[in-house]
Each structure stands twice: as C-alpha cells, then as structure tokens.
Short mmCIF file of C-alpha atoms in Angstrom, two decimals:
data_model
loop_
_atom_site.label_atom_id
_atom_site.label_comp_id
_atom_site.label_asym_id
_atom_site.label_seq_id
_atom_site.Cartn_x
_atom_site.Cartn_y
_atom_site.Cartn_z
CA UNK A 1 0.00 0.00 0.00
CA UNK A 2 1.20 3.47 -0.90
CA UNK A 3 -0.46 6.42 0.84
CA UNK A 4 -0.14 9.83 -0.83
CA UNK A 5 -0.35 12.73 1.63
CA UNK A 6 -0.32 16.51 1.28
CA UNK A 7 2.29 18.41 3.32
CA UNK A 8 1.38 21.00 5.94
CA UNK A 9 1.81 24.75 5.55
CA UNK A 10 3.03 24.96 9.13
CA UNK A 11 6.23 23.11 9.89
CA UNK A 12 8.38 22.38 12.91
CA UNK A 13 11.76 24.06 13.18
CA UNK A 14 14.67 22.35 11.43
CA UNK A 15 16.67 21.84 14.61
CA UNK A 16 20.40 21.24 14.82
CA UNK A 17 20.77 18.05 12.84
CA UNK A 18 23.15 17.56 9.93
CA UNK A 19 22.17 19.59 6.85
CA UNK A 20 20.22 18.27 3.90
CA UNK A 21 21.86 15.73 1.58
CA UNK A 22 19.57 16.02 -1.40
CA UNK A 23 21.03 12.95 -3.08
CA UNK A 24 20.09 10.79 -0.10
CA UNK A 25 16.35 11.44 -0.35
CA UNK A 26 14.03 8.65 -1.46
CA UNK A 27 12.94 8.53 -5.11
CA UNK A 28 16.36 9.50 -6.51
CA UNK A 29 14.82 9.95 -9.96
CA UNK A 30 13.53 13.29 -8.65
CA UNK A 31 16.98 14.58 -7.65
CA UNK A 32 17.58 16.85 -10.67
CA UNK A 33 14.10 18.37 -10.37
CA UNK A 34 14.64 18.91 -6.64
CA UNK A 35 17.97 20.63 -7.22
CA UNK A 36 16.34 22.94 -9.76
CA UNK A 37 13.56 24.01 -7.37
CA UNK A 38 15.93 24.39 -4.42
CA UNK A 39 18.33 26.56 -6.43
CA UNK A 40 15.52 28.78 -7.75
CA UNK A 41 13.92 29.13 -4.32
CA UNK A 42 17.17 30.06 -2.56
CA UNK A 43 18.05 32.57 -5.29
CA UNK A 44 14.59 34.16 -5.12
CA UNK A 45 14.65 34.49 -1.35
CA UNK A 46 18.23 35.82 -1.26
CA UNK A 47 17.20 38.70 -3.54
CA UNK A 48 14.30 41.12 -3.21
CA UNK A 49 12.44 40.13 -0.06
CA UNK A 50 9.17 41.77 -1.12
CA UNK A 51 9.22 39.98 -4.45
CA UNK A 52 9.92 36.70 -2.70
CA UNK A 53 7.00 37.26 -0.32
CA UNK A 54 4.72 37.99 -3.25
CA UNK A 55 5.80 34.92 -5.23
CA UNK A 56 5.47 32.63 -2.22
CA UNK A 57 2.13 34.14 -1.17
CA UNK A 58 3.38 35.03 2.32
CA UNK A 59 1.71 37.56 4.59
CA UNK A 60 3.64 40.24 6.48
CA UNK A 61 3.58 38.03 9.54
CA UNK A 62 5.41 35.28 7.65
CA UNK A 63 8.25 37.51 6.42
CA UNK A 64 10.74 35.41 8.39
CA UNK A 65 10.03 32.43 6.14
CA UNK A 66 11.91 34.16 3.32
CA UNK A 67 15.11 34.26 5.36
CA UNK A 68 14.57 30.65 6.41
CA UNK A 69 14.49 29.58 2.76
CA UNK A 70 17.82 31.29 2.08
CA UNK A 71 19.47 28.99 4.65
CA UNK A 72 18.02 25.74 3.27
CA UNK A 73 21.30 24.30 1.93
CA UNK A 74 22.96 24.55 5.36
CA UNK A 75 19.98 24.32 7.75
CA UNK A 76 19.63 21.32 10.02
CA UNK A 77 17.49 18.48 8.73
CA UNK A 78 15.04 16.21 10.54
CA UNK A 79 12.81 13.34 9.39
CA UNK A 80 9.95 14.68 7.31
CA UNK A 81 7.51 12.99 9.68
CA UNK A 82 8.76 15.38 12.38
CA UNK A 83 8.89 18.47 10.14
CA UNK A 84 5.29 18.34 8.92
CA UNK A 85 2.75 19.47 11.52
CA UNK A 86 -0.85 20.66 11.34
CA UNK A 87 -4.25 19.03 11.62
CA UNK A 88 -3.69 15.87 9.55
CA UNK A 89 -0.29 15.16 11.09
CA UNK A 90 -1.52 15.85 14.63
CA UNK A 91 -4.26 13.25 14.09
CA UNK A 92 -1.81 10.81 12.51
CA UNK A 93 0.60 11.29 15.45
CA UNK A 94 3.44 9.25 14.02
CA UNK A 95 5.59 9.57 17.13
CA UNK A 96 3.14 7.61 19.29
CA UNK A 97 2.80 4.62 16.94
CA UNK A 98 4.38 1.36 18.03
CA UNK A 99 7.55 0.11 16.33
CA UNK A 100 5.76 -2.12 13.81
CA UNK A 101 3.38 0.66 12.77
CA UNK A 102 6.30 3.08 12.37
CA UNK A 103 7.98 0.61 10.02
CA UNK A 104 4.77 0.40 8.01
CA UNK A 105 4.63 4.22 7.90
CA UNK A 106 8.21 4.39 6.62
CA UNK A 107 7.35 2.00 3.79
CA UNK A 108 3.95 3.30 2.79
CA UNK A 109 3.65 7.06 3.41
CA UNK A 110 4.69 9.51 0.71
CA UNK A 111 4.34 13.25 1.38
CA UNK A 112 4.03 15.52 -1.66
CA UNK A 113 5.88 18.84 -1.62
CA UNK A 114 6.33 21.88 -3.84
CA UNK A 115 10.04 21.86 -3.03
CA UNK A 116 10.95 18.16 -2.85
CA UNK A 117 8.34 16.63 -5.14
CA UNK A 118 7.60 13.78 -2.75
CA UNK A 119 9.45 12.38 0.28
CA UNK A 120 9.16 9.46 2.68
CA UNK A 121 8.47 10.35 6.31
CA UNK A 122 11.96 9.09 7.17
CA UNK A 123 13.72 11.38 4.67
CA UNK A 124 15.65 14.11 6.46
CA UNK A 125 14.68 17.61 5.28
CA UNK A 126 14.90 21.14 6.68
CA UNK A 127 11.88 23.29 7.46
CA UNK A 128 10.89 25.35 4.40
CA UNK A 129 8.11 27.40 2.83
CA UNK A 130 7.15 26.64 -0.77
CA UNK A 131 3.71 25.34 -1.67
CA UNK A 132 2.81 23.48 -4.86
CA UNK A 133 0.78 26.50 -6.00
CA UNK A 134 3.90 28.68 -6.30
CA UNK A 135 5.17 29.88 -9.69
CA UNK A 136 8.93 30.39 -9.47
CA UNK A 137 10.36 32.96 -11.91
CA UNK A 138 12.71 30.54 -13.64
CA UNK A 139 10.61 27.37 -13.51
CA UNK A 140 6.99 28.46 -13.67
CA UNK A 141 4.19 26.61 -11.90
CA UNK A 142 5.64 23.91 -9.65
CA UNK A 143 2.87 21.40 -10.37
CA UNK A 144 3.87 21.56 -14.04
CA UNK A 145 7.57 21.32 -13.18
CA UNK A 146 6.99 18.10 -11.26
CA UNK A 147 4.63 16.43 -13.71
CA UNK A 148 7.20 14.80 -16.03
CA UNK A 149 9.65 13.48 -13.40
CA UNK A 150 6.76 12.28 -11.24
CA UNK A 151 5.26 10.38 -14.19
CA UNK A 152 8.59 8.57 -14.57
CA UNK A 153 9.17 7.78 -10.88
CA UNK A 154 5.81 7.33 -9.15
CA UNK A 155 4.44 4.29 -11.04
CA UNK A 156 7.41 2.26 -9.82
CA UNK A 157 6.98 3.60 -6.27
CA UNK A 158 3.33 2.56 -6.40
CA UNK A 159 4.37 -1.05 -6.95
CA UNK A 160 1.56 -3.53 -7.54
CA UNK A 161 -0.66 -2.67 -4.58
CA UNK A 162 -3.28 -0.19 -3.43
CA UNK A 163 -2.63 3.54 -3.83
CA UNK A 164 -4.57 5.57 -1.26
CA UNK A 165 -4.63 9.17 -2.46
CA UNK A 166 -5.37 11.71 0.29
CA UNK A 167 -3.80 14.74 -1.39
CA UNK A 168 -5.45 18.11 -1.85
CA UNK A 169 -6.12 19.28 -5.41
CA UNK A 170 -2.98 21.42 -5.70
CA UNK A 171 -0.71 18.46 -4.91
CA UNK A 172 -2.74 15.96 -6.91
CA UNK A 173 -2.00 18.10 -9.98
CA UNK A 174 1.68 17.09 -9.81
CA UNK A 175 0.91 13.42 -10.49
CA UNK A 176 -2.30 11.73 -11.53
CA UNK A 177 -2.25 7.94 -11.58
CA UNK A 178 -3.10 6.55 -14.99
CA UNK A 179 -4.08 3.24 -16.52
CA UNK A 180 -3.50 0.17 -14.41
CA UNK A 181 -2.19 2.21 -11.45
CA UNK A 182 -5.33 4.37 -11.49
CA UNK A 183 -7.52 1.26 -11.38
CA UNK A 184 -6.06 0.36 -7.97
CA UNK A 185 -6.11 3.93 -6.65
CA UNK A 186 -8.72 5.19 -4.18
CA UNK A 187 -9.36 8.87 -3.44
CA UNK A 188 -11.18 9.82 -0.25
CA UNK A 189 -13.59 12.58 0.68
CA UNK A 190 -14.63 13.08 4.28
CA UNK A 191 -18.18 14.35 4.65
CA UNK A 192 -20.15 15.64 7.61
CA UNK A 193 -22.95 13.07 7.43
CA UNK A 194 -25.95 15.29 8.29
CA UNK A 195 -25.03 17.99 5.75
CA UNK A 196 -22.99 15.96 3.21
CA UNK A 197 -20.49 18.83 3.14
CA UNK A 198 -16.69 18.77 3.33
CA UNK A 199 -15.29 20.80 6.23
CA UNK A 200 -11.59 21.56 5.84
CA UNK A 201 -10.32 21.03 9.41
CA UNK A 202 -12.63 18.05 9.91
CA UNK A 203 -11.56 16.58 6.57
CA UNK A 204 -7.85 16.74 7.39
CA UNK A 205 -8.22 15.37 10.92
CA UNK A 206 -10.30 12.41 9.76
CA UNK A 207 -7.83 11.56 7.00
CA UNK A 208 -5.06 11.56 9.61
CA UNK A 209 -7.09 9.18 11.77
CA UNK A 210 -7.79 6.89 8.81
CA UNK A 211 -4.08 6.54 8.05
CA UNK A 212 -3.28 5.99 11.70
CA UNK A 213 -5.98 3.30 11.97
CA UNK A 214 -4.60 1.43 8.95
CA UNK A 215 -1.01 1.62 10.19
CA UNK A 216 -1.85 0.65 13.77
CA UNK A 217 -4.02 -2.29 12.73
CA UNK A 218 -1.45 -3.71 10.34
CA UNK A 219 -4.12 -3.88 7.64
CA UNK A 220 -2.76 -3.92 4.10
CA UNK A 221 -5.65 -3.89 1.62
CA UNK A 222 -4.78 -5.30 -1.79
CA UNK A 223 -7.00 -2.84 -3.67
CA UNK A 224 -9.81 -0.30 -3.34
CA UNK A 225 -12.56 -2.86 -2.71
CA UNK A 226 -10.51 -4.41 0.09
CA UNK A 227 -9.83 -0.91 1.48
CA UNK A 228 -13.56 -0.25 1.77
CA UNK A 229 -14.01 -3.45 3.77
CA UNK A 230 -10.97 -2.73 5.95
CA UNK A 231 -12.21 0.76 6.82
CA UNK A 232 -15.66 -0.55 7.69
CA UNK A 233 -14.08 -3.17 9.95
CA UNK A 234 -12.16 -0.34 11.64
CA UNK A 235 -15.43 1.43 12.39
CA UNK A 236 -15.68 3.97 9.55
CA UNK A 237 -18.85 4.55 7.58
CA UNK A 238 -17.83 4.35 3.93
CA UNK A 239 -19.77 4.76 0.71
CA UNK A 240 -18.05 3.65 -2.47
CA UNK A 241 -18.68 2.40 -5.96
CA UNK A 242 -16.36 1.02 -8.59
CA UNK A 243 -15.57 3.51 -11.39
CA UNK A 244 -17.75 3.39 -14.46
CA UNK A 245 -14.74 2.97 -16.78
CA UNK A 246 -11.57 0.94 -16.47
CA UNK A 247 -8.38 2.82 -15.71
CA UNK A 248 -9.99 5.32 -13.37
CA UNK A 249 -9.63 5.61 -9.59
CA UNK A 250 -12.26 4.68 -7.05
CA UNK A 251 -13.91 7.50 -5.08
CA UNK A 252 -14.69 6.80 -1.43
CA UNK A 253 -16.84 8.95 0.87
CA UNK A 254 -16.19 8.58 4.58
CA UNK A 255 -19.14 9.88 6.61
CA UNK A 256 -18.66 11.25 10.11
CA UNK A 257 -21.37 12.63 12.38
CA UNK A 258 -19.32 14.92 14.60
CA UNK A 259 -17.14 17.79 13.38
CA UNK A 260 -13.99 17.92 15.53
#
C-alpha cells in the first residue's frame, strides 16, 4: 500500500541536525528536479524580499520564512515525519505509533511537496516554505515542473498494490495515476454526514485518523474494494462504488457525524 499525503503549511523548526543531503532522499529519480527548485527558491529568497514574499504568497507576519528559505542548503534536517505538523499530522501522530506501525509508515507514506516533489516520512529535510501553487520565476508553476519526473518515478513507487490518495487538489496536480495504477487507486472525501459537506479542518483530521488506523491495525488492503471493507471493519462509515470505466480511480466517501 502506498499512501499519498499533502504536506502541511506549518512546519516544525529544522533543529540542529546535519544539513540536507539532497542525493540521499528517497525517489532518486527526482533529484535533478529537486535541485532545480531548491536553487531557484534560494536565489529568489536571497534577492528582493518583497518579491519573494509575493511569489510565495506570504503575509507580512510570515516575512521570516523568506530568510529561512535562504538557509536551506545549510539548515539542520530532521525526518519529514517530524517536520510536517498541522491538523492531519496531529491526528496521525506518528511519534506515538508502536515500532511495527512506524515501520509500516516508513514503507507506505509519501508526502508531496512543492520543493521536494515527494518524500518518505523518514527522509531528512529542513523546514521550508514553498507550496505546490507557487510559480517560481525561472521554472513556472511547480505542479507543471513536477509532472514529467513524477510520471517517470511514481508508477514504480506505487508497486503492484493499493494507492490511497489523500492529497489536496494542488498536490494531486503534480501526479495523476493513470491506466493500471489508477484502477487500484482510491481517493477519499470526508463528509459531515448530516449535511454531506466537506469541512476543511474536519476533513484533514479524519484523513489523519484513517491513516493511523490502517497503520496501527497492520491492515494492508490489496486494492480499493478491500480498502472499503478494511475501513468498515475499523469502524468507519464508507460509501463507495467502482468507477464506471476501467483505468480510473475509485472514489470513497467517509461519513462522520461529529465535526472535531
């Protein structure tokens, strides 16, 4: 099982670990694309601060993120699972999983990123600010920059098993499973059952709990149909139907009564 996650806008501090070794990150086929984004981002942030803030979509209160990006090549690095914070990652709570579940997380979780493309939770990265919606002056829209290298690397990373896609739309634009991989991919919406509406905070927290439940239980569904059954056995209310055409992902709705 491969689980595709969005990153978080908020991130923990880099700390005092050894600096990034970009060539040591998982999915080495993305290295050249990573180096290109990193170089462009550092150059942008080392220049006109106001321009950098505008390009990165940062408010006045986040001005310090520009300076942080300048130091990326030498900043301390920590496992990505410790860097990413926020609602989904708080609910997932990787640190409190037992040893077996942590090993499953290391194998199965892939976090998408405007800067790194995608990383495993064990990959050591510094704290940064660069969303997938950014358009860097020399590279253009990052989703477009990542599309070709992702198409070359991700099918192999997906292996022959289930792909559980929990990414937001901006990050899903960087790689869309196709053909046989798409047929064993499941996307998930989380709906407030009484209103049938998606609520952002509620959506993220529930997705974090779903991933945690799968990791903690040791469940490894072979495909989307098996995922539906596994989630129901774990206590989730799931509505799903196979896609009308071959080569398309399944869409699952997880219904929750309480918004929290």
